[in-house]
XYZ file of N, CA and C in Angstrom:
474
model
N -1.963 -16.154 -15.681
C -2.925 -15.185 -16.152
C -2.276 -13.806 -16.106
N -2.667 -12.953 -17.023
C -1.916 -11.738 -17.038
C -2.825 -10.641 -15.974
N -1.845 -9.976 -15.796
C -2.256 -8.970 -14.635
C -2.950 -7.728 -15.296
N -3.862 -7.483 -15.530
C -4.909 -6.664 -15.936
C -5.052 -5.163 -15.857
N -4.068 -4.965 -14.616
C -3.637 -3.104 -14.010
C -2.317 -2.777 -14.642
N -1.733 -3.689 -15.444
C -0.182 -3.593 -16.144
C -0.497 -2.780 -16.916
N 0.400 -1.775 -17.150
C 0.896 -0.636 -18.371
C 0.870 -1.260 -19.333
N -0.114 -0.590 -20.191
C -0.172 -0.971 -22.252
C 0.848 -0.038 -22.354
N 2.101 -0.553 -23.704
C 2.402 0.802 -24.072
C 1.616 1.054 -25.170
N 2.179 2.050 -26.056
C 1.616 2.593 -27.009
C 1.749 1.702 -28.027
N 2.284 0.709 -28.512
C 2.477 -0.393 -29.484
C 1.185 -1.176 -29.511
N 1.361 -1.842 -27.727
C 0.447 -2.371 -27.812
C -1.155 -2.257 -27.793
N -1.367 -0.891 -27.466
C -2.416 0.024 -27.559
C -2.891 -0.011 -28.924
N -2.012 0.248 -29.543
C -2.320 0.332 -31.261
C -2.537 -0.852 -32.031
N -2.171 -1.691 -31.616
C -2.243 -3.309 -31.737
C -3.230 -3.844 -31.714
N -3.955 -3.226 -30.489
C -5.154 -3.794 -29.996
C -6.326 -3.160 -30.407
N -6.444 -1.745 -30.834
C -7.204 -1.491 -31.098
C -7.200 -1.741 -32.997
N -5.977 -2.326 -33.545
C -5.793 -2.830 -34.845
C -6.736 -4.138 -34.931
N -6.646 -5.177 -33.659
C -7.035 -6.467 -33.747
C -8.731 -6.006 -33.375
N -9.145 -5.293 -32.857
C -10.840 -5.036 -32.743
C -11.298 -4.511 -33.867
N -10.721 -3.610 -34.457
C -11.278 -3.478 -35.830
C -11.202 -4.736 -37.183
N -10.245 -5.491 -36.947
C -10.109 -6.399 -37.634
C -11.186 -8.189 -37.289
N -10.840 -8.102 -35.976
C -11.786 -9.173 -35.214
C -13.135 -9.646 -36.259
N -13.394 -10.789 -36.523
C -14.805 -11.192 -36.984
C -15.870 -11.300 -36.173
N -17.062 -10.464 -36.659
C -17.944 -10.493 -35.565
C -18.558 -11.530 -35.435
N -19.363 -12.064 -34.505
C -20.010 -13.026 -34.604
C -21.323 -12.969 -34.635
N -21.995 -13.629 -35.336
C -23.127 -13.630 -35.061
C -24.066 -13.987 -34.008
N -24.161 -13.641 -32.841
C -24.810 -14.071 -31.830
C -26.947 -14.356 -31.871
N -26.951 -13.366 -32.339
C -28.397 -13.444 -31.978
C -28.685 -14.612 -32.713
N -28.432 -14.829 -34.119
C -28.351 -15.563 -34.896
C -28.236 -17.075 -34.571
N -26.940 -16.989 -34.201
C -26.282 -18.456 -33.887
C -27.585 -19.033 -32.427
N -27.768 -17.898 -31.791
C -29.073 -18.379 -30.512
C -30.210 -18.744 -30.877
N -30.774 -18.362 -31.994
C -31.894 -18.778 -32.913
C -31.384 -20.368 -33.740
N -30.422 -20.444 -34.068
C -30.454 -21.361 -34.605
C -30.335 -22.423 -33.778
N -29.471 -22.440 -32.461
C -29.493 -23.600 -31.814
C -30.766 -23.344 -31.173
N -31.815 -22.721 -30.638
C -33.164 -22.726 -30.261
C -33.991 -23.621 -31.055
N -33.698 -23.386 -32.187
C -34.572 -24.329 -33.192
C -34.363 -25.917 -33.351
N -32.785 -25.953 -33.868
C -32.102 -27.175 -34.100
C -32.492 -28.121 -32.304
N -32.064 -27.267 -31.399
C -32.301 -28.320 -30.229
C -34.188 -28.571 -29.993
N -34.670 -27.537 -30.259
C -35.976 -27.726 -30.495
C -36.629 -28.991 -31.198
N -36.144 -28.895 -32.294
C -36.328 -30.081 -33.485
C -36.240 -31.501 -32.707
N -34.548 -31.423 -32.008
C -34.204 -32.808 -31.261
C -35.258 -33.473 -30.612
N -35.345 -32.199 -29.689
C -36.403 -32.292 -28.630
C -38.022 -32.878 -29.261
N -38.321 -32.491 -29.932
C -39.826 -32.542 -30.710
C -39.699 -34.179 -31.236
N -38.500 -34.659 -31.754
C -38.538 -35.674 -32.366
C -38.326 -36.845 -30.901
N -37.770 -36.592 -30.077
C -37.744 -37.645 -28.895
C -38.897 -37.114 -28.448
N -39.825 -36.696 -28.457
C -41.161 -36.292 -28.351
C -42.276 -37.397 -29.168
N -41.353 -37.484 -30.042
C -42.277 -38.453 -30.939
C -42.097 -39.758 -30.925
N -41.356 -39.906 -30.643
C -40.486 -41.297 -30.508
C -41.108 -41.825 -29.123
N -40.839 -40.728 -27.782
C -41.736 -41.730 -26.608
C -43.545 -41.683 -26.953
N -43.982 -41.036 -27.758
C -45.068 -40.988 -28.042
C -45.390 -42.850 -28.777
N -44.576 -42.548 -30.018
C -44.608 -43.738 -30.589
C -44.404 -45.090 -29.374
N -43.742 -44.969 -28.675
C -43.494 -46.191 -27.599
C -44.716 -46.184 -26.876
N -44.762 -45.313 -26.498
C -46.655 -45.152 -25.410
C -47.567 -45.959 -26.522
N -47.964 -45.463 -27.797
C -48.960 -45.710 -28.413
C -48.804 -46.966 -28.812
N -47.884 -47.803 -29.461
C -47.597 -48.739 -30.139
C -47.174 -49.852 -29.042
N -46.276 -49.442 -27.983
C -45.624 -50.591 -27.351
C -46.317 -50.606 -26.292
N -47.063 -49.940 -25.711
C -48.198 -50.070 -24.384
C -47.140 -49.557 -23.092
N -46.208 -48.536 -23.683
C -45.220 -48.091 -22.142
C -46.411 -47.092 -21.928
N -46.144 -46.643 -20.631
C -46.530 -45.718 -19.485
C -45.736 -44.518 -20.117
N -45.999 -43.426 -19.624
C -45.294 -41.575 -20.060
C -44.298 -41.931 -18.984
N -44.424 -42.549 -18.103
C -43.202 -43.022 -17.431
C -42.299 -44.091 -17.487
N -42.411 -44.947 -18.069
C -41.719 -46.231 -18.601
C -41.095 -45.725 -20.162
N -41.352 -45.156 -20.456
C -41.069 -44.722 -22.353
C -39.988 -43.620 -21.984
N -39.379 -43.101 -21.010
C -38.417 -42.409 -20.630
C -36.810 -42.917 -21.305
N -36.735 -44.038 -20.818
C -35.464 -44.751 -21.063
C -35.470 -45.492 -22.475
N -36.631 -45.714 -22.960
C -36.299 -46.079 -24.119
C -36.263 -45.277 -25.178
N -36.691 -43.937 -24.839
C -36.923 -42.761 -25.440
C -35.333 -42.379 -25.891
N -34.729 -42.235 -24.460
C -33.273 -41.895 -24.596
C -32.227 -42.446 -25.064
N -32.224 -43.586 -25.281
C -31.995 -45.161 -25.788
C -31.794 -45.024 -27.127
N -33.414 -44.497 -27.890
C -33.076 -44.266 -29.276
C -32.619 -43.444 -30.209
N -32.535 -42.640 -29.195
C -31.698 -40.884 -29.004
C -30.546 -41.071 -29.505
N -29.819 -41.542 -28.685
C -28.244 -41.669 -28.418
C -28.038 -42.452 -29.757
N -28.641 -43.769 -29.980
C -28.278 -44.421 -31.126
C -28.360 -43.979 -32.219
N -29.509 -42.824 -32.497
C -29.417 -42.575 -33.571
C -28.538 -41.203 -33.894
N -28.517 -40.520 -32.759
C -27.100 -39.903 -32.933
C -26.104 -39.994 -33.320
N -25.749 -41.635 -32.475
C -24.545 -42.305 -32.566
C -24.403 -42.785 -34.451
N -25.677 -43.391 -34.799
C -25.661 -43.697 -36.081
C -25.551 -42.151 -37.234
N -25.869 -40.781 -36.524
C -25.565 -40.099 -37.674
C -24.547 -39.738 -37.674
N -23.801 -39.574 -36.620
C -22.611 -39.038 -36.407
C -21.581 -40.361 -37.034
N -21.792 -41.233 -36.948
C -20.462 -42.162 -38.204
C -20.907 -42.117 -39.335
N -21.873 -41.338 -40.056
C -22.110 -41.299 -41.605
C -21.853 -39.610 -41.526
N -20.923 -39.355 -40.365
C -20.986 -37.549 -41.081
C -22.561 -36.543 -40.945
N -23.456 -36.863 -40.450
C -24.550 -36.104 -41.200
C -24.610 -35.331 -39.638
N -24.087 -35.728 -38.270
C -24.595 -35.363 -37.134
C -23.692 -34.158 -36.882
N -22.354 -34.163 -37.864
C -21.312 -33.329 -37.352
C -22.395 -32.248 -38.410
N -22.643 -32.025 -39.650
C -22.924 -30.684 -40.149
C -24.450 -30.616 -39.866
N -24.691 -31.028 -38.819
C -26.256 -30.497 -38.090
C -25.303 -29.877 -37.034
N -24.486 -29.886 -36.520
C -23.424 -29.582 -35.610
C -23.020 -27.912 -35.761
N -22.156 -28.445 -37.241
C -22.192 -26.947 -37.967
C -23.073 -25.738 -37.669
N -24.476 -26.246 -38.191
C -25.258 -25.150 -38.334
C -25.646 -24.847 -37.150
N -26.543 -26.086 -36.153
C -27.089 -25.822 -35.202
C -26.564 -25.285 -33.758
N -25.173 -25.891 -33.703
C -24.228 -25.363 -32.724
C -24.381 -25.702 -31.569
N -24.673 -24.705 -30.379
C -25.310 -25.784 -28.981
C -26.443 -26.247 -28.725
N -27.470 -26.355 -29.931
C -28.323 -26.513 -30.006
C -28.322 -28.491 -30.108
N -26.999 -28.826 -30.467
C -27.202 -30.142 -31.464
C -25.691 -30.796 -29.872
N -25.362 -29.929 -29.068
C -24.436 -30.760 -28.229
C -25.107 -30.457 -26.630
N -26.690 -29.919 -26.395
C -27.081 -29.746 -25.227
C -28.079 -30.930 -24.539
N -28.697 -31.404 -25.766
C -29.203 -32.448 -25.661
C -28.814 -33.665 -25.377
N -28.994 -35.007 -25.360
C -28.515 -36.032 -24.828
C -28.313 -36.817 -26.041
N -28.574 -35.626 -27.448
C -27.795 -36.882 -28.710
C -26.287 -36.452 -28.437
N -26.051 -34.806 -27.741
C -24.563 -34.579 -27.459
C -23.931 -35.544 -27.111
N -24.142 -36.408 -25.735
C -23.965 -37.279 -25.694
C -23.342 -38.496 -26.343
N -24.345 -38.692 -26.788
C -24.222 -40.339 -28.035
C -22.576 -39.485 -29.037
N -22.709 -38.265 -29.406
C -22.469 -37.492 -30.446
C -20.838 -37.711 -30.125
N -20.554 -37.438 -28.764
C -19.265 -37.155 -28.113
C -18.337 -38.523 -28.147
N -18.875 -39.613 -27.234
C -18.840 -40.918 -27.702
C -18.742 -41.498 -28.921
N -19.231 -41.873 -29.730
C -18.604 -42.114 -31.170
C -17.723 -41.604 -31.989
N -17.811 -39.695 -31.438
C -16.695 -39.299 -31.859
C -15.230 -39.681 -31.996
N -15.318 -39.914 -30.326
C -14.346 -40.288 -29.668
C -13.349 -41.191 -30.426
N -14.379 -42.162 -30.197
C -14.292 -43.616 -31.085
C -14.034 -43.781 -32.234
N -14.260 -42.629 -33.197
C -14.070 -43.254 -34.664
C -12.819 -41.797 -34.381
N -12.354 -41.129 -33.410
C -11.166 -40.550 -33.868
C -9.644 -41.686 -33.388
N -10.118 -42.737 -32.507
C -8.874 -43.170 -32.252
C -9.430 -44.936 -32.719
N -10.047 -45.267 -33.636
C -9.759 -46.593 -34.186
C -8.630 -47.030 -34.877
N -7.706 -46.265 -35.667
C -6.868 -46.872 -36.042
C -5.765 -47.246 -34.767
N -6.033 -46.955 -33.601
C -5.292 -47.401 -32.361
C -5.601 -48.667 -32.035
N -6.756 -49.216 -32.666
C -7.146 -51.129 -32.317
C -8.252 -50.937 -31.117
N -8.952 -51.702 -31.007
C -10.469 -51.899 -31.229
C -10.397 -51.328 -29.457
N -9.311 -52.385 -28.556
C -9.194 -52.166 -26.744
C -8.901 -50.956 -26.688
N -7.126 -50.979 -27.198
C -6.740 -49.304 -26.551
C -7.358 -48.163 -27.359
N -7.845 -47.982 -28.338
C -7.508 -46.834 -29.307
C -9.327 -47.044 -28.856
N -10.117 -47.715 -29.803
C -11.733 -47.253 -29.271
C -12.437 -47.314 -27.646
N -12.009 -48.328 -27.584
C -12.404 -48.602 -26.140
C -11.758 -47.746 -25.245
N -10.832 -47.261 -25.218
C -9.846 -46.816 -23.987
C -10.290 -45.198 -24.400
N -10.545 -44.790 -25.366
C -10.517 -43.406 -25.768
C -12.056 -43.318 -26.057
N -13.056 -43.833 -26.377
C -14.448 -43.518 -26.108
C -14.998 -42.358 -24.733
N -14.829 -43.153 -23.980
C -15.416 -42.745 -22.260
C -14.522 -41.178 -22.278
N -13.535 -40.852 -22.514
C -12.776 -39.780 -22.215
C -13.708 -38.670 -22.025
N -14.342 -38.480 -23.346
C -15.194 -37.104 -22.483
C -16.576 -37.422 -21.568
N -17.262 -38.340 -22.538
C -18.530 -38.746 -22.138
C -18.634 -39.323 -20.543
N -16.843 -39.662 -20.213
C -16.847 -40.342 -18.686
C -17.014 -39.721 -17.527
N -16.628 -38.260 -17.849
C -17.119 -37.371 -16.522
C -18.608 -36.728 -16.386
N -19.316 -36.948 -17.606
C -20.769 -36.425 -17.901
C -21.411 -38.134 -16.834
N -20.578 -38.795 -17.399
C -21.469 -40.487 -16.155
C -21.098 -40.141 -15.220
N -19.965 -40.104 -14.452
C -19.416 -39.734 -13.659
C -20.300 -38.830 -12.563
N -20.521 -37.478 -12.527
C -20.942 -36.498 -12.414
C -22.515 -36.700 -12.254
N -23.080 -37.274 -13.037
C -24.275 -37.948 -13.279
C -24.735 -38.534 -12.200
N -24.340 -39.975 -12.014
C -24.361 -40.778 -11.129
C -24.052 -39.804 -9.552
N -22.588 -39.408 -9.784
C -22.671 -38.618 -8.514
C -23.756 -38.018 -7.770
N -24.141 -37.055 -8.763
C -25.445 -35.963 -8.724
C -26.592 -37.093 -8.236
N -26.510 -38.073 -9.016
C -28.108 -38.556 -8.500
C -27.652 -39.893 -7.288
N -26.626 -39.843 -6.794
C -26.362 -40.966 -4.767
C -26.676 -39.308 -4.339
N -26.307 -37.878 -4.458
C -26.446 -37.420 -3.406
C -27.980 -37.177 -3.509
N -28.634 -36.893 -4.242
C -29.885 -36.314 -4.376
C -31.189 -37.949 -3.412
N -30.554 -39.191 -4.060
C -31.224 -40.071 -3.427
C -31.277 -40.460 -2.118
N -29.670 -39.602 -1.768
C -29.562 -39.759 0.062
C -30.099 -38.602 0.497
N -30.319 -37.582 -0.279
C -31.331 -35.979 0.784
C -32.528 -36.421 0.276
N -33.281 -37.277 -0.751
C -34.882 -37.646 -0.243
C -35.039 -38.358 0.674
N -34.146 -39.495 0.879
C -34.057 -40.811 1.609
C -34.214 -39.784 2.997
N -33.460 -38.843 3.627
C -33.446 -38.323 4.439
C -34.521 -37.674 5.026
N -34.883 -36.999 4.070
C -36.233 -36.242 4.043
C -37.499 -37.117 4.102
N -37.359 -38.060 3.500
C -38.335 -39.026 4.128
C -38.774 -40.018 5.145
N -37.000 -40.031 5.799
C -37.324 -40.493 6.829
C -37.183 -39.878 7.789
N -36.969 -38.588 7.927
C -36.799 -37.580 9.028
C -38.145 -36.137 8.565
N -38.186 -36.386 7.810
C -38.973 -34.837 6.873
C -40.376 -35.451 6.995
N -40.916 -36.176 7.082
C -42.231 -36.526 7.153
C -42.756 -36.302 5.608
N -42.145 -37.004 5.034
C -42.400 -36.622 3.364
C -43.352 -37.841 3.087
């Protein structure tokens, strides 16, 4: 990392203030509105979907959780190999990789970038790469959280 109290000379002074005037701005407020919406949308539609499972399949608001997420991922997974999940991607931005189609989204990626490597090493072996520390991490997060209730309930009078 560069040392931050180092002498600019005058080159690079001029340089830099060449590359800020030149720099593309970004659109921020913008780009925050749009993923507000786009993840909104996600959200609203797995909204509808455990709705549809409650009403139709007789789950509980608590049982329709996992199948909710279930159809999430797949259909992520299914837009993202016809192309359509990457330019919702485009527009929506972190709006379309915060959710848990990110997820599904990352995974297939994965997968359809290393198939011509053969089905074990190239999909299989290169799938999990990113999506493996989000399980990972996951799982982690939820042994410690189940050993401080476990605790709390049997010492906490919970």
């Amino acid at each position: 990392m560069a040392n931050k109290n180092k002498e600019v000379t005058p080159v690079q002074q001029e340089y830099q203030k060449f590359q800020a005037e030149h720099e593309t701005k970004r659109p921020v407020i913008s780009n925050c509105i749009k993923a507000f919406f786009v993840g909104g949308f996600i959200c609203l539609i797995g909204q509808l979907i455990s709705m549809m499972y409650i009403n139709y399949f007789d789950f509980t608001e608590q049982n329709a959780g996992n199948p909710t997420v279930a159809t999430l991922i797949f259909i992520s997974m299914l837009l993202t190999g016809f192309g359509v999940y990457d330019r919702m991607a485009q527009f929506g931005g972190a709006g379309t990789a915060v959710p848990v189609t990110g997820f599904g989204n990352s995974v297939i990626s994965a997968a359809i970038e290393h198939r011509t490597e053969g089905f074990v090493l190239g999909v299989g072996g290169n799938m999990f790469k990113l999506a493996g520390s989000v399980i990972l991490f996951g799982v982690f997060s939820a042994f410690v959280i189940a050993i401080i209730k476990t605790l709390l309930i049997q010492y906490g009078g919970l």
